[in-house]
Short mmCIF file of C-alpha atoms in Angstrom, two decimals:
data_model
loop_
_atom_site.label_atom_id
_atom_site.label_comp_id
_atom_site.label_asym_id
_atom_site.label_seq_id
_atom_site.Cartn_x
_atom_site.Cartn_y
_atom_site.Cartn_z
CA MET A 15 102.71 142.29 65.44
CA LEU A 16 102.75 143.74 68.93
CA LYS A 17 105.22 141.01 69.99
CA SER A 18 107.83 142.40 67.63
CA PHE A 19 107.80 145.88 69.19
CA PRO A 20 110.16 146.55 72.12
CA LEU A 21 107.37 147.88 74.37
CA SER A 22 109.25 147.00 77.52
CA ASN A 23 112.27 149.11 76.45
CA GLN A 24 112.94 151.65 79.21
CA THR A 25 114.15 154.35 76.79
CA LEU A 26 110.88 154.13 74.87
CA LYS A 27 108.98 154.46 78.14
CA ASP A 28 111.09 157.47 79.19
CA VAL A 29 110.57 159.50 76.03
CA VAL A 30 107.05 160.38 77.14
CA VAL A 31 108.89 163.22 78.87
CA LEU A 32 108.79 164.99 75.49
CA GLY A 33 105.12 165.74 76.08
CA PRO A 34 104.95 168.74 78.42
CA GLU A 35 101.59 167.46 79.72
CA ASN A 36 103.49 164.48 81.21
CA ARG A 37 105.94 166.51 83.24
CA GLN A 38 104.33 165.67 86.62
CA GLN A 39 104.26 161.91 85.90
CA VAL A 40 107.87 161.56 84.69
CA SER A 41 110.63 161.35 87.26
CA PRO A 42 113.87 163.34 87.01
CA GLU A 43 115.69 160.00 86.94
CA ALA A 44 113.96 159.22 83.62
CA VAL A 45 115.44 162.41 82.14
CA VAL A 46 118.87 161.49 83.44
CA ARG A 47 118.51 157.97 81.96
CA LEU A 48 117.70 159.51 78.59
CA ALA A 49 120.78 161.74 78.76
CA ARG A 50 122.90 158.68 79.54
CA SER A 51 121.31 156.73 76.70
CA PHE A 52 122.32 159.39 74.20
CA PRO A 53 125.87 160.52 75.04
CA GLN A 54 126.16 162.14 71.59
CA PHE A 55 124.02 165.02 72.95
CA HIS A 56 127.02 165.94 75.21
CA ILE A 57 125.10 166.56 78.39
CA ASP A 58 127.71 165.81 81.00
CA ASP A 59 126.35 167.66 84.04
CA LEU A 60 123.57 165.26 84.96
CA ASP A 61 122.99 166.92 88.35
CA SER A 62 122.27 170.24 86.66
CA LEU A 63 119.98 168.47 84.18
CA ARG A 64 118.09 166.85 87.08
CA ASP A 65 117.77 170.26 88.80
CA GLU A 66 116.49 171.87 85.62
CA TYR A 67 113.87 169.17 85.20
CA VAL A 68 112.67 169.58 88.79
CA ASP A 69 112.48 173.36 88.18
CA PHE A 70 110.51 172.60 84.98
CA GLN A 71 108.12 170.36 86.94
CA LEU A 72 107.57 173.13 89.51
CA THR A 73 106.97 175.82 86.89
CA SER A 74 103.32 176.84 86.61
CA ASP A 75 101.47 176.24 83.36
CA SER A 76 101.00 179.95 82.89
CA GLU A 77 104.79 180.53 82.83
CA LEU A 78 105.42 177.87 80.21
CA PRO A 79 105.18 178.56 76.48
CA GLN A 80 101.68 178.03 75.13
CA GLU A 81 102.80 176.17 72.04
CA LYS A 82 100.91 173.22 70.60
CA GLU A 83 103.83 172.07 68.42
CA ILE A 84 106.27 170.17 70.61
CA ASP A 85 109.45 171.33 68.80
CA ARG A 86 108.48 174.97 69.17
CA PHE A 87 107.51 174.38 72.80
CA TRP A 88 110.95 173.12 73.68
CA GLY A 89 112.63 175.81 71.60
CA ASN A 90 110.75 178.42 73.60
CA VAL A 91 111.54 176.70 76.91
CA GLY A 92 115.19 177.21 75.97
CA LYS A 93 114.51 180.94 75.61
CA MET A 94 112.95 181.39 79.05
CA VAL A 95 114.85 183.86 81.22
CA CYS A 96 115.05 184.26 84.98
CA ALA A 97 116.98 187.09 86.61
CA GLY A 98 118.68 187.91 83.31
CA ASN A 99 119.96 184.37 82.73
CA THR A 100 118.61 181.57 80.55
CA ARG A 101 116.52 179.45 82.91
CA PHE A 102 116.74 176.12 81.07
CA THR A 103 119.80 175.23 78.98
CA LEU A 104 120.38 171.46 79.27
CA LEU A 105 116.79 170.30 79.31
CA PRO A 106 115.77 171.86 75.95
CA LYS A 107 119.03 170.64 74.40
CA LEU A 108 118.17 167.07 75.40
CA MET A 109 114.54 167.36 74.30
CA LYS A 110 115.38 168.88 70.90
CA GLY A 111 117.98 166.15 70.38
CA LEU A 112 115.38 163.48 71.15
CA LEU A 113 112.97 165.09 68.71
CA CYS A 114 115.58 164.77 65.95
CA ILE A 115 115.85 161.02 66.25
CA PRO A 116 114.16 159.48 63.18
CA HIS A 117 111.10 157.39 63.94
CA SER A 118 111.83 155.00 61.11
CA ASN A 119 114.47 154.16 58.55
CA ALA A 120 112.18 154.84 55.55
CA SER A 121 114.08 158.00 54.63
CA SER A 122 117.44 156.28 54.52
CA GLU A 123 115.91 153.35 52.62
CA ARG A 124 114.59 155.80 50.00
CA THR A 125 118.07 157.32 49.69
CA PHE A 126 119.67 153.89 49.18
CA SER A 127 117.06 153.19 46.53
CA MET A 128 117.94 156.45 44.77
CA VAL A 129 121.64 155.54 44.83
CA GLY A 130 120.70 152.20 43.27
CA ARG A 131 118.98 154.02 40.42
CA ILE A 132 122.02 156.28 39.95
CA VAL A 133 124.69 153.56 40.05
CA THR A 134 123.38 151.17 37.42
CA GLU A 135 125.18 148.30 35.69
CA ASN A 136 126.24 150.71 32.92
CA ARG A 137 127.37 153.39 35.41
CA HIS A 138 129.21 151.31 37.98
CA ASP A 139 132.46 153.27 37.48
CA LEU A 140 131.04 156.50 38.89
CA GLY A 141 133.21 157.97 41.62
CA ASN A 142 131.89 158.78 45.09
CA ASP A 143 132.02 162.52 44.40
CA THR A 144 129.92 162.09 41.27
CA VAL A 145 127.37 159.85 43.00
CA CYS A 146 127.14 162.33 45.89
CA ALA A 147 126.67 165.23 43.48
CA LEU A 148 123.96 163.43 41.50
CA LEU A 149 122.21 162.33 44.72
CA SER A 150 122.36 165.91 46.02
CA CYS A 151 120.75 167.15 42.81
CA LYS A 152 118.07 164.49 43.05
CA LEU A 153 117.26 165.26 46.70
CA ASN A 154 117.41 169.07 46.48
CA CYS A 155 115.96 169.95 43.08
CA ASP A 156 112.21 170.35 42.75
CA VAL A 157 112.33 170.70 38.96
CA LYS A 158 112.28 167.59 36.74
CA ALA A 159 115.38 167.24 34.61
CA SER A 160 113.27 167.13 31.43
CA VAL A 161 111.96 170.67 32.04
CA PHE A 162 115.05 172.20 33.65
CA LYS A 163 116.44 175.09 31.60
CA PRO A 164 119.91 176.06 32.81
CA SER A 165 121.05 179.64 32.42
CA LYS A 166 123.90 180.52 30.09
CA SER A 167 126.25 181.04 33.03
CA VAL A 168 125.44 177.58 34.42
CA LEU A 169 126.09 176.02 31.01
CA LYS A 170 129.36 177.92 30.67
CA SER A 171 130.46 176.76 34.15
CA ALA A 172 129.52 173.18 33.37
CA LYS A 173 131.43 173.21 30.11
CA SER A 174 134.45 174.76 31.82
CA ALA A 175 134.37 172.16 34.59
CA THR A 176 134.07 169.34 32.04
CA TYR A 177 137.00 170.69 30.06
CA MET A 178 139.17 170.97 33.20
CA TYR A 179 138.16 167.46 34.31
CA ASN A 180 139.00 166.00 30.92
CA GLN A 181 142.35 167.81 30.80
CA GLU A 182 143.26 166.56 34.27
CA HIS A 183 142.40 162.96 33.45
CA ARG A 184 144.21 163.02 30.11
CA THR A 185 147.44 163.99 31.90
CA GLN A 186 146.94 161.26 34.49
CA ARG A 187 146.52 158.55 31.84
CA ALA A 188 149.65 159.55 29.97
#
């Protein structure tokens, strides 16, 4: 199993920078490599990023946020002020972006599975808007459909929307 993991991948080695306890062991070049690996984070000034990381490395532990949760730690690093200016701007942006990268594709696989249960053989004509609306309901509603009791205003809105939809499609067919 270990043979299938890309353990020699440099990006995977560089992401140890996310752990503040590793700041003395990780080089500024590793941070720059990460920024280059993820251009969608829009960190163009790599020299400033390098300078911020060196400043971060030189910052004493007592000045840094005392957060155990890594996302809050980097959020608070982004709020640190020096001489009235935000001390770190690019570094927390990169770190928070790295933290948002999914660790697996299980979530997207579950979503595809839900779509498969929505678009069945008998419902293959559903439009994209309808599938998206049904998927949104499935993902965002905590109440089971069998116990959901819509209010009168919701029912009225649904009936109105159905009537308008049917009217629109009747005129298109004719």
